XYZ file of C-alpha atoms in Angstrom:
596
model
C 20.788 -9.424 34.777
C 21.800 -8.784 31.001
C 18.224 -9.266 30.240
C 16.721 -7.409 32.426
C 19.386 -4.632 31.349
C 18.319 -5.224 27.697
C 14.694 -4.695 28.420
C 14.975 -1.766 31.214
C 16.627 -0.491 28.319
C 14.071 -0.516 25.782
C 11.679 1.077 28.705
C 13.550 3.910 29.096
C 14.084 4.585 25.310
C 10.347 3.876 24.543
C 9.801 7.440 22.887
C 12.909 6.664 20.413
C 11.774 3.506 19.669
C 8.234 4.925 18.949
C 8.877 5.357 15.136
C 10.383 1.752 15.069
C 7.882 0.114 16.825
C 4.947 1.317 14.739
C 6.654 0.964 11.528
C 7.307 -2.807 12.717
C 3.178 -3.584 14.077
C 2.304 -2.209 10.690
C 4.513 -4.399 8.895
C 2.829 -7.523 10.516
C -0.553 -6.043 10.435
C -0.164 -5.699 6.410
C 1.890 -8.720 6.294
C -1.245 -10.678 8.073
C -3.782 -8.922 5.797
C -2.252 -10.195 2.883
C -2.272 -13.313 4.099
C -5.646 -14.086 5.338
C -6.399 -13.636 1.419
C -3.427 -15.806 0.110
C -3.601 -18.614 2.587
C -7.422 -19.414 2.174
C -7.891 -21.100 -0.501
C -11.258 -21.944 -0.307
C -11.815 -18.106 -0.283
C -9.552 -17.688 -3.747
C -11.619 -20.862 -4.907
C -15.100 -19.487 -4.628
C -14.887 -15.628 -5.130
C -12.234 -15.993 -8.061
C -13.117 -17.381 -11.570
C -9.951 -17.394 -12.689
C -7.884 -20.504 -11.912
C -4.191 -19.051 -12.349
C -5.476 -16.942 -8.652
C -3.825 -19.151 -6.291
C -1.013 -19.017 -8.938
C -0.648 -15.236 -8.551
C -1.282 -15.232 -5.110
C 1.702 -17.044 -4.878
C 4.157 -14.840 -6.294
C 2.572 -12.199 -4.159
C 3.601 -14.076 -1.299
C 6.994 -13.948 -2.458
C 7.280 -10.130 -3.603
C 5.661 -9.212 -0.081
C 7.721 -11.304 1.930
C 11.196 -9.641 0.114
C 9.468 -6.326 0.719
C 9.213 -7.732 4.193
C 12.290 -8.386 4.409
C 14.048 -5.814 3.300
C 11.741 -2.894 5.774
C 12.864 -5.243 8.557
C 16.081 -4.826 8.139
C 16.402 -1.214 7.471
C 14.544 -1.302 11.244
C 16.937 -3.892 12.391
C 19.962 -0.980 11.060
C 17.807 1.555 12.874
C 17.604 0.423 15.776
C 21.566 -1.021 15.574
C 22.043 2.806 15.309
C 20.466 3.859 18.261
C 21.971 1.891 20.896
C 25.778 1.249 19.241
C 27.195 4.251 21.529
C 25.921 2.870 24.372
C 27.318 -0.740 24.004
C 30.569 0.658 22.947
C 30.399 2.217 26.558
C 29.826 -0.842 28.411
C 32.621 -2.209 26.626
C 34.630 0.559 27.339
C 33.943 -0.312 31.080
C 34.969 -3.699 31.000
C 31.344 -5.437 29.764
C 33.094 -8.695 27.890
C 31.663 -8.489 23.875
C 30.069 -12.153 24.519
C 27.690 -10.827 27.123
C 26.703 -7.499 25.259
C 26.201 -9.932 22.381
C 23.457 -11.975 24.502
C 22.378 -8.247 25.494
C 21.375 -7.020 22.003
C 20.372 -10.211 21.073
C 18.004 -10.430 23.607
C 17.195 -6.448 22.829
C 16.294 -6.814 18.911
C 14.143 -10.057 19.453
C 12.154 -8.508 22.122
C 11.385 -5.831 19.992
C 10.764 -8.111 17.181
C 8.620 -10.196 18.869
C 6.368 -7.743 20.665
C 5.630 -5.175 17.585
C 4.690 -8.848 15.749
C 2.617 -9.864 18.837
C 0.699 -6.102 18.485
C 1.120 -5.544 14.927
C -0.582 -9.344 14.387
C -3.462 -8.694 16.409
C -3.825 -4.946 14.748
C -4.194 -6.959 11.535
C -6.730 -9.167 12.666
C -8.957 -5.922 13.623
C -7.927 -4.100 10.600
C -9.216 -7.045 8.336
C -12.037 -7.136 9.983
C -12.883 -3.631 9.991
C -12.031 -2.657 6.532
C -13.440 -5.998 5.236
C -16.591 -5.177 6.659
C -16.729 -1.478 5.560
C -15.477 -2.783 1.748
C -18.553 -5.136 1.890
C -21.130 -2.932 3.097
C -19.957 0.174 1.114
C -20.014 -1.943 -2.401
C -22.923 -4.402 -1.924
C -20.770 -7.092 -2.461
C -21.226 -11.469 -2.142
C -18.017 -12.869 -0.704
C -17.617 -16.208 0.591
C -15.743 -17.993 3.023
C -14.019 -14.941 3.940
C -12.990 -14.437 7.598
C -10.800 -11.601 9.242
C -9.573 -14.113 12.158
C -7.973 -16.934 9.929
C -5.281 -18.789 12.031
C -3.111 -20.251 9.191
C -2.243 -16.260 8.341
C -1.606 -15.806 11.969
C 0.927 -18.738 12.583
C 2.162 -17.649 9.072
C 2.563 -14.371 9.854
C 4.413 -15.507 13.684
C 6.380 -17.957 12.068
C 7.714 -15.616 9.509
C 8.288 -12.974 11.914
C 10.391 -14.482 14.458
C 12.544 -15.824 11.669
C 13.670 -12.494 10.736
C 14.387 -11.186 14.039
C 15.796 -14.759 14.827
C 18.439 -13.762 12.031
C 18.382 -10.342 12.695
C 19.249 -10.919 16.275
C 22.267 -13.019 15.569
C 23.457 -10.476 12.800
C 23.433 -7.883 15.392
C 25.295 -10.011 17.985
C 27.909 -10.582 15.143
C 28.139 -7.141 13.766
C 28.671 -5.908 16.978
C 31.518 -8.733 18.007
C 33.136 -7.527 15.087
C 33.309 -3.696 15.763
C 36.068 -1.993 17.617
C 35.167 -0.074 20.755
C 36.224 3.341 19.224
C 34.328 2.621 16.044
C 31.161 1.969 17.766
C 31.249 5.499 19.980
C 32.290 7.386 16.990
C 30.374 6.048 14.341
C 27.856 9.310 14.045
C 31.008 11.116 13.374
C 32.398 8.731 10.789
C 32.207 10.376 6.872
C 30.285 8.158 4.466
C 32.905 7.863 1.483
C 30.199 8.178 -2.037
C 31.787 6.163 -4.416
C 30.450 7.301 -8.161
C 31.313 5.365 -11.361
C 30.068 6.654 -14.594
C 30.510 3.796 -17.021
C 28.449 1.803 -13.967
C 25.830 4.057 -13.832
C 25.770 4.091 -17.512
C 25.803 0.187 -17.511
C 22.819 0.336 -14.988
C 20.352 2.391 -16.768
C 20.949 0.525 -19.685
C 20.547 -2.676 -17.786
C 17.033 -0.996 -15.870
C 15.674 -0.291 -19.181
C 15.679 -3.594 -20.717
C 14.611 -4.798 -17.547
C 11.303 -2.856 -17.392
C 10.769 -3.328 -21.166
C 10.496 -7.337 -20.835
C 8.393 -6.617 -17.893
C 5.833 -4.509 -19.538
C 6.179 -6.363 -22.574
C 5.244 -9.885 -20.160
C 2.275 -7.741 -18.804
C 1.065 -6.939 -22.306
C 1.726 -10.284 -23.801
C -0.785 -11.886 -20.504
C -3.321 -9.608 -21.071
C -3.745 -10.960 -24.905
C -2.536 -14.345 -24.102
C -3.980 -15.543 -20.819
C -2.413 -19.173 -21.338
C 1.144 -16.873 -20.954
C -0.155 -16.358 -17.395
C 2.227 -18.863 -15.911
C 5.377 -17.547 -17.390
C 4.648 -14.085 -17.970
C 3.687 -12.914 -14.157
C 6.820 -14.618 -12.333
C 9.018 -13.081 -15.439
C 7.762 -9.676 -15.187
C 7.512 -9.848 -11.553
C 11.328 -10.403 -11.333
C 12.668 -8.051 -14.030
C 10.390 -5.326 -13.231
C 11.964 -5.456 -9.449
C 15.277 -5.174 -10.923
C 14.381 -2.851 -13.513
C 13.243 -0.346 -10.867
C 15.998 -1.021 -8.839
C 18.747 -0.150 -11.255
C 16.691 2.960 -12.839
C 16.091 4.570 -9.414
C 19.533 3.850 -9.349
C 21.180 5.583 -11.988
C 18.710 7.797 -12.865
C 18.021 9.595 -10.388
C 21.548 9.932 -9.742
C 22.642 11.692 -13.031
C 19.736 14.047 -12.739
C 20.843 14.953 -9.072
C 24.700 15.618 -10.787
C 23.022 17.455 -14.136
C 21.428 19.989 -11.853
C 24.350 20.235 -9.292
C 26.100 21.130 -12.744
C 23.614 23.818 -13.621
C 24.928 26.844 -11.400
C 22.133 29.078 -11.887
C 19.836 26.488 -10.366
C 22.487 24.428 -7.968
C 23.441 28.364 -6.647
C 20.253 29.805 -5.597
C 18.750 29.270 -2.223
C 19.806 26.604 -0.456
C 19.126 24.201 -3.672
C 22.953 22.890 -3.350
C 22.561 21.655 0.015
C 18.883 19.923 -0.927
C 21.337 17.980 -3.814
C 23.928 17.355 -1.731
C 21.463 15.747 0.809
C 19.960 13.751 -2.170
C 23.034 12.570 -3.081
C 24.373 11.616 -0.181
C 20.757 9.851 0.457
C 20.019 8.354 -2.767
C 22.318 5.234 -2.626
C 21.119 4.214 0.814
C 17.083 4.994 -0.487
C 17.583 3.126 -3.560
C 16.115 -0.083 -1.756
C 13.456 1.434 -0.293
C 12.131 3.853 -2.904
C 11.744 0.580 -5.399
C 9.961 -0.761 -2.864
C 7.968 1.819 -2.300
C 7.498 2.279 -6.480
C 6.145 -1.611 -6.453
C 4.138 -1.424 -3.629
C 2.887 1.983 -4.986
C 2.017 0.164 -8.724
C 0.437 -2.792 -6.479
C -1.487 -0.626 -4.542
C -2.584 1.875 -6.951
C -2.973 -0.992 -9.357
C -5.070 -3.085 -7.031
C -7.798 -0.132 -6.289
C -8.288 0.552 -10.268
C -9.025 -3.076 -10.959
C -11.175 -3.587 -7.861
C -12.995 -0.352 -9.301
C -12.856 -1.648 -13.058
C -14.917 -5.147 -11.915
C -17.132 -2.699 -9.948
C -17.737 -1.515 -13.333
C -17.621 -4.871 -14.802
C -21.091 -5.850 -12.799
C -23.002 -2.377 -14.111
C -22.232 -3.074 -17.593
C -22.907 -6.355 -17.429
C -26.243 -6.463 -15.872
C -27.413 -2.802 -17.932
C -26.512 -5.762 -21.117
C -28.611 -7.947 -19.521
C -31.983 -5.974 -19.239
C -33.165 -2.314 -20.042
C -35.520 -1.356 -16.843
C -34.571 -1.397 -13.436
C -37.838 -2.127 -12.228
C -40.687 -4.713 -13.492
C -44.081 -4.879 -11.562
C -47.271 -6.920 -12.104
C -50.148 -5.727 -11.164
C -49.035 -3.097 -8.777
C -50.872 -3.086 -5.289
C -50.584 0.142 -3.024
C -47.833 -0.959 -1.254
C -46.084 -1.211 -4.700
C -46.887 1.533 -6.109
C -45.508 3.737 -2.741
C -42.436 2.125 -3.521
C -42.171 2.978 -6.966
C -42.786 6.798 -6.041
C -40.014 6.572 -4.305
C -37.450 5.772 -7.046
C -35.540 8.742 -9.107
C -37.362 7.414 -12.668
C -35.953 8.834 -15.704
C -38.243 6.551 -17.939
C -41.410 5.031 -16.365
C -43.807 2.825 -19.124
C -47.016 0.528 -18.633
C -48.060 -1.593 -20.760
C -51.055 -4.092 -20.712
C -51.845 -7.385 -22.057
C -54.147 -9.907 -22.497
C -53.339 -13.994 -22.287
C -55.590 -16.124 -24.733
C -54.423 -19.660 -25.368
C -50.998 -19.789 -25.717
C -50.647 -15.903 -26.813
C -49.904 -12.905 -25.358
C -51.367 -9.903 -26.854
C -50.836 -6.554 -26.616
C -51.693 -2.880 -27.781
C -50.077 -1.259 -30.275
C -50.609 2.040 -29.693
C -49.202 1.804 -25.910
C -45.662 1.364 -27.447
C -46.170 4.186 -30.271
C -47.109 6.129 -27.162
C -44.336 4.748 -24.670
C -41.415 3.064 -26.906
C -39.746 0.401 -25.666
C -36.485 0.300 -24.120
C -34.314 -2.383 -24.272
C -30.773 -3.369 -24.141
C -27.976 -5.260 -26.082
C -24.200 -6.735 -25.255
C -21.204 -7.345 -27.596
C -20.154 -10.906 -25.645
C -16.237 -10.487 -27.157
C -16.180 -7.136 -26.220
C -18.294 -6.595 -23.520
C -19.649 -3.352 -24.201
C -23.129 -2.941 -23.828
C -25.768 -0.583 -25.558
C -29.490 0.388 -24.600
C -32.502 1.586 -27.454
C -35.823 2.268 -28.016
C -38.095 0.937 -30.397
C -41.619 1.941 -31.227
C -42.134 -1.549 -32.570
C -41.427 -4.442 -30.804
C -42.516 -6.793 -33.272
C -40.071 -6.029 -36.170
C -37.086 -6.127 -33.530
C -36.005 -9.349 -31.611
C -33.862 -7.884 -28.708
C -37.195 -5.788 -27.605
C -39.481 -8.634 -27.780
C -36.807 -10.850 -25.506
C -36.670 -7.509 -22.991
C -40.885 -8.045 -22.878
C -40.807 -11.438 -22.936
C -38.897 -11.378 -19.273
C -41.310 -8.654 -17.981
C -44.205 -11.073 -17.915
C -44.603 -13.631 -15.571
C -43.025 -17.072 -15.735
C -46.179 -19.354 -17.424
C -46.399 -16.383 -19.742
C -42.480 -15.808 -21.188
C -42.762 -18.918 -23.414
C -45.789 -17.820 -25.245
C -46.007 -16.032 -28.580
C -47.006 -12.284 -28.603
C -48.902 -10.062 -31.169
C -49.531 -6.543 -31.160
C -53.573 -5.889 -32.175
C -55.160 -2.392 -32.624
C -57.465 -0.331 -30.152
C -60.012 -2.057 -31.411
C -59.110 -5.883 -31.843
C -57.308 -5.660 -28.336
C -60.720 -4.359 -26.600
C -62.952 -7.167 -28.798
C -60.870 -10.042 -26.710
C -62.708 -11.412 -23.771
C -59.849 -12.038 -21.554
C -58.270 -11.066 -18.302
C -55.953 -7.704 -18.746
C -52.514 -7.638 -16.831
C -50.853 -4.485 -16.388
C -46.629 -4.304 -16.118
C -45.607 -0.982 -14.949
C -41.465 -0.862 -16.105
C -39.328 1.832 -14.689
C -35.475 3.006 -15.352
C -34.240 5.179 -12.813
C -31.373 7.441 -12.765
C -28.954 5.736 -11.297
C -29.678 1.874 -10.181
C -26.700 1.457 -7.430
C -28.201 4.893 -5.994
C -31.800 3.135 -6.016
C -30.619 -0.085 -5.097
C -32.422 -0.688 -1.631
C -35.573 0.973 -3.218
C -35.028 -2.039 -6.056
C -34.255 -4.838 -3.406
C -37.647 -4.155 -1.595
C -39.605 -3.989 -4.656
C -37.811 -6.965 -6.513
C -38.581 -9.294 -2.847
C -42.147 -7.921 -2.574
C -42.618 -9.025 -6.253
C -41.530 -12.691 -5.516
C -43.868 -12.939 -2.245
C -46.499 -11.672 -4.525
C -45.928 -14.130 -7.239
C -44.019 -17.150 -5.636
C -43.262 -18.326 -8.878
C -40.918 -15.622 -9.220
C -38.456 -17.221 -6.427
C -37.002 -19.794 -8.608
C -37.677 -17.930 -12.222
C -36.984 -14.376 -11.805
C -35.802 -12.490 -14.949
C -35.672 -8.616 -13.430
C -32.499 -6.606 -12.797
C -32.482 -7.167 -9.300
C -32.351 -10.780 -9.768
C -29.250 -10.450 -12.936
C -27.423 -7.703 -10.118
C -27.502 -10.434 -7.760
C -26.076 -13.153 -9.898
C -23.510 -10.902 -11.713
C -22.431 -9.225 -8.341
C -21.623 -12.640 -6.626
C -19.562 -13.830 -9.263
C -17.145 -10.811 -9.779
C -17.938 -9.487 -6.098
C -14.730 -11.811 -4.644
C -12.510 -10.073 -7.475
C -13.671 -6.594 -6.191
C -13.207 -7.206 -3.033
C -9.698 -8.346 -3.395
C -8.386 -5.204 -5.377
C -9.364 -2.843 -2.769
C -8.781 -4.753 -0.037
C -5.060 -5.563 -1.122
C -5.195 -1.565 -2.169
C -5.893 -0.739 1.507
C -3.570 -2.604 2.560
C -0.631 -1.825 0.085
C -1.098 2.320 0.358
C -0.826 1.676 4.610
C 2.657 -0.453 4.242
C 4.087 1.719 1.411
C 3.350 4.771 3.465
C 4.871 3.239 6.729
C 8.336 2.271 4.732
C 8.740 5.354 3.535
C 7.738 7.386 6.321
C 9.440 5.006 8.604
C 12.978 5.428 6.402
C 13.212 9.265 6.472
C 11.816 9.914 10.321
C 14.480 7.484 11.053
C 17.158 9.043 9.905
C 16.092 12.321 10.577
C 18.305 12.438 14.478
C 21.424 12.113 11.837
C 20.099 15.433 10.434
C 19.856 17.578 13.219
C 23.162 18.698 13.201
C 23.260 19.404 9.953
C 20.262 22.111 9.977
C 21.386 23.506 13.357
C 24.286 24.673 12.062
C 22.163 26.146 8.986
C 20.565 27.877 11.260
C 23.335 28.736 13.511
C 24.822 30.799 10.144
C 21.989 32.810 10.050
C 19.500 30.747 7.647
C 15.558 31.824 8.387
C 13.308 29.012 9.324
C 11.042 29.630 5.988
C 14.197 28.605 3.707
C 14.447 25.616 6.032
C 11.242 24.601 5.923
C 10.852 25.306 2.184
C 14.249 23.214 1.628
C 12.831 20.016 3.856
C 9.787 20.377 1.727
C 11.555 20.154 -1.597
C 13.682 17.087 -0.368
C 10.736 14.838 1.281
C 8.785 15.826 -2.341
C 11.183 14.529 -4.719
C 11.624 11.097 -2.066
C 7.834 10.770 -2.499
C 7.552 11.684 -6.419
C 10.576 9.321 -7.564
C 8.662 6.208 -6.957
C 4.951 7.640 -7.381
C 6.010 8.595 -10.986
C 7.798 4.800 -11.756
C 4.956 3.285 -10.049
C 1.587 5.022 -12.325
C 3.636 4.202 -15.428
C 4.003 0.310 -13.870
C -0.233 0.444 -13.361
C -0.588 2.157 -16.712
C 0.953 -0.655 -18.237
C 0.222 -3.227 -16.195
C -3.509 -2.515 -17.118
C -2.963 -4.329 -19.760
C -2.948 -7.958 -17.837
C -6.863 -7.568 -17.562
C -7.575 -6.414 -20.879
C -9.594 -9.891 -21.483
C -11.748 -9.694 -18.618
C -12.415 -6.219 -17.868
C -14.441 -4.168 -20.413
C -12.288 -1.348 -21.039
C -9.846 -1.374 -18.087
C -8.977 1.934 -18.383
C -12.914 3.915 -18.046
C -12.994 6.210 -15.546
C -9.036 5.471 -14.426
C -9.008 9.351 -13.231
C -10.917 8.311 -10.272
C -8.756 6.050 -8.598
C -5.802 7.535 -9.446
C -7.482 11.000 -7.804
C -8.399 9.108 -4.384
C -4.890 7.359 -4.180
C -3.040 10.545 -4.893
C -4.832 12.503 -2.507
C -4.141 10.195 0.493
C -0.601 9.623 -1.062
C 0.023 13.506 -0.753
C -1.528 13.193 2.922
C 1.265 10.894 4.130
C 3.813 13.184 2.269
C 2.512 15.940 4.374
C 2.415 13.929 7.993
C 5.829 12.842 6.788
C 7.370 16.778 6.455
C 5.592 17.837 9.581
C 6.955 15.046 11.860
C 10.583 15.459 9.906
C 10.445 19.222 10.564
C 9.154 18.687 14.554
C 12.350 16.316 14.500
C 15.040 18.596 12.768
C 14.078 21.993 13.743
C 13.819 23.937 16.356
């Protein structure tokens, strides 16, 4: 009977438990998305170079499971919230405190158990369907990668039902514990704000040291991979704490500096958005640093996923000059090259004699030749021209690889008009084209790169174009890529749904409180406006901790990406822009909640 009570209950209360329910399914979906990565290691094997990735994986386990944890039980408190009148009235009846015990027990595992059922299977899809749209977007070569992978499930099962297992029992406790009286009156109950100076004080202090070791592990990684085993689990603990204690205090003392400052505090309804800080800020503390990491992971993710995107264009434009080599063009060849956006198109012919190649002169005063050149300690690659191949060793190994395979080995000369036409050989025209932009040309180049090798079948096992170098470059840094933004994905969805989750949920506890605003003759603009300042500076506080954690935090990749921080704008533009779209789903739902 209790049980069927328990669950009638959560029937009838479906539409409450709405924002609790989704916030829960997401947190498994993510939870299982992470873990289909960190549990395969033969995935993390082949599509990772770098053998400390298992390593880091680890610790990621870790920080996501206390994340977990933590979103669980602010959902477990929510949800203790909801129902505590109620059970204080069946007490109040005569229900004994053992059996409403069993009843909530029986309540908050149910709920646990079906949002991780849902939420579980959610992940499963959404790995699948953003895996597949990350692969086919990006061109990219993963291996041994699969979006149903049933370690992660029982993982994620496992790991679920322990939490509500202990979240179940702390319920049953909590509420054992609690007087009738205290559980129907608890809305009405004042929060006492206890505020210590000298602790505050102590804190910041304490947060600042914190985050400097952190950074200063990041930075000492990045030039001293080897550190990699100390450095990550040292900066991933103090730069927890260290946001912890300076969302803390911080944000605190600016809250009281500007309650101080009348002229600001006393216009508009500014000293009631404080107040409502302040009275907020110790119970958001938790999940704003959460929100701040998972922000910095996120964020952080999506601009290295993008900076080994870059990785594979710089490395194969160091590798060879034109996008494009053909031999002997047929018609079908040269269609396809009319195709491609050129901005530098150059054919050159040669003769073979012996165990020489020779070529015209004049052809490359006419057309100079392009060719391209790497730095290998710092990566950075450069392309030039050269009227004279001869006199310049990087252009002659750029022809040597246009030619076909029996011809690369042998020595070339560059004769006059009239020399080249007195040799009685065969002539071999190469047509060599750079186009605008290869990733933009990139199926155009595929076609023309496979029609080449079923022209020449030689060219199957000794290809030297671009094509060919894309292919090889993009499978070995292809895995890293796709981790970043997959992990990126899946980091902006769970930092959105804790923080979205934490305010709607306590947003019931707020109706009163802008009623009787409005009751006093307050319009619904300043209202609104006043909502909209308070959700703004809950998102900003951990978006602002969270860049400077990614900013420095760069650093850690500083030996294997060529200038981690090219083109950083564009990341950080995308991530903002869908960070200020859950900031504005947030307010709406918050204002459809609080006002009338």
């Amino acid at each position: 009977m209790l049980n069927k009570l328990a669950l009638s209950g959560i029937k009838h209360r479906i539409r409450d438990y709405s924002v609790l329910f989704s916030g829960l399914m997401i947190a498994s979906a993510i939870f299982y998305m992470f873990m289909s990565l960190a549990t395969n290691k033969s995935f993390l094997n082949s599509n990772s170079p770098a053998a400390a990735t298992s390593f880091i994986f680890g610790f990621g386990i870790v920080l996501l499971a206390i994340i977990t944890i933590v979103y669980v039980n602010y959902a477990n408190t929510f949800l203790l919230s909801m129902r505590q009148k109620e059970y204080g009235m069946f007490m109040m009846l005569g229900a004994k405190s053992s059996k409403i015990s069993r009843m909530i027990f029986v309540e908050t595992f149910a709920i646990g158990a079906i949002s991780t059922v849902i939420g579980a299977f959610i992940g499963v899809v959404a790995t699948s369907f953003v895996s597949r749209w990350i692969i086919n977007a990006l061109d990219m070569q993963v291996k041994h990668f699969n979006s149903f992978y049933l370690p992660a499930l029982l993982w994620t099962l496992v790991f679920f039902v322990i939490i509500f297992m202990f979240s179940a029992i702390r319920n049953s406790i909590s509420l054992r514990r609690s007087k009738v009286l205290t559980l129907l009156n608890r809305d009405s109950q004042p929060v006492k704000i206890k505020r210590n100076g000298v602790l505050k004080s102590i804190q910041a202090f304490l947060g600042l040291i914190l985050l400097a070791i952190g950074y200063f592990s990041m930075y000492y990684v990045g030039a001293n991979p080897v550190f990699i085993y100390l450095g990550v689990p040292l900066a991933l603990v103090t730069i927890v704490a260290g946001t912890y204690l300076t969302i803390n205090s911080f944000v605190t003392a600016v809250i009281l500096m500007l309650k101080r400052n009348t002229k600001y505090s006393q216009k508009g309804l500014n000293n009631f958005t404080l107040s409502q800080l302040s009275f907020r800020i110790n119970d958001y503390t938790k999940i704003l640093s959460m929100v701040s990491i998972m922000f910095a992971l996120a964020l952080g993710a999506i601009t290295v996923g993008l900076g080994f995107n870059n990785q594979i264009d710089n490395v194969i434009n160091g590798q060879n000059y034109y996008d494009v080599q053909v031999t002997n063009p047929d018609a079908a060849q040269q269609k396809r090259l009319k195709s491609l956006n050129s901005e530098k198109k150059d054919t050159y012919n040669y003769k073979t004699l012996g165990k020489k190649v020779y070529y015209r002169a004049s052809e490359f005063k006419n057309q100079p030749l392009g060719y391209s050149s790497m730095n290998t300690q710092t990566m950075a690659s450069k392309t030039q021209t050269t009227t004279e191949p001869a006199k310049n060793e990087g252009a002659r190994y750029e022809l040597m690889g246009t030619r076909l395979p029996d011809q690369r080995t042998m020595e070339a000369e560059f004769l006059s008009d009239s020399a080249y036409q007195a040799l009685n050989a065969k002539e071999t025209t190469t047509v060599l084209v750079k186009t605008n932009s290869f990733k933009n040309n990139l199926a155009t180049i595929k076609s023309i790169s496979k029609a080449e090798a079923k022209r020449y079948p030689a060219l199957k096992t000794q290809a030297s174009d671009k094509y060919e170098a894309y292919t090889l470059i993009n499978g070995l840094f292809s895995g890293l890529e796709f981790m970043g933004f997959f992990l990126g994905i899946a980091f902006l969805a769970m930092l959105a749904s804790c923080l979205m989750f934490k305010i709607l949920s306590g947003a019931n506890g707020d109706v009163k409180r802008y009623n009787m605003l409005y009751k006093i003759g307050t319009r619904q603009k300043v209202l609104r406006q006043t909502i909209n300042k308070e959700i703004a500076v809950l998102f900003a506080v951990p978006a602002v901790l969270g860049v400077v954690h990614v900013l420095i935090g760069l650093q850690m990749f500083s030996k294997i990406l060529y200038r981690p921080y090219a083109n950083i704008e564009i990341p950080f533009i995308i991530f903002i822009a869908l960070y200020l779209g859950y900031y504005f789903l947030t307010r709406y739902l918050y204002k459809k909640i609080v006002l009338k």
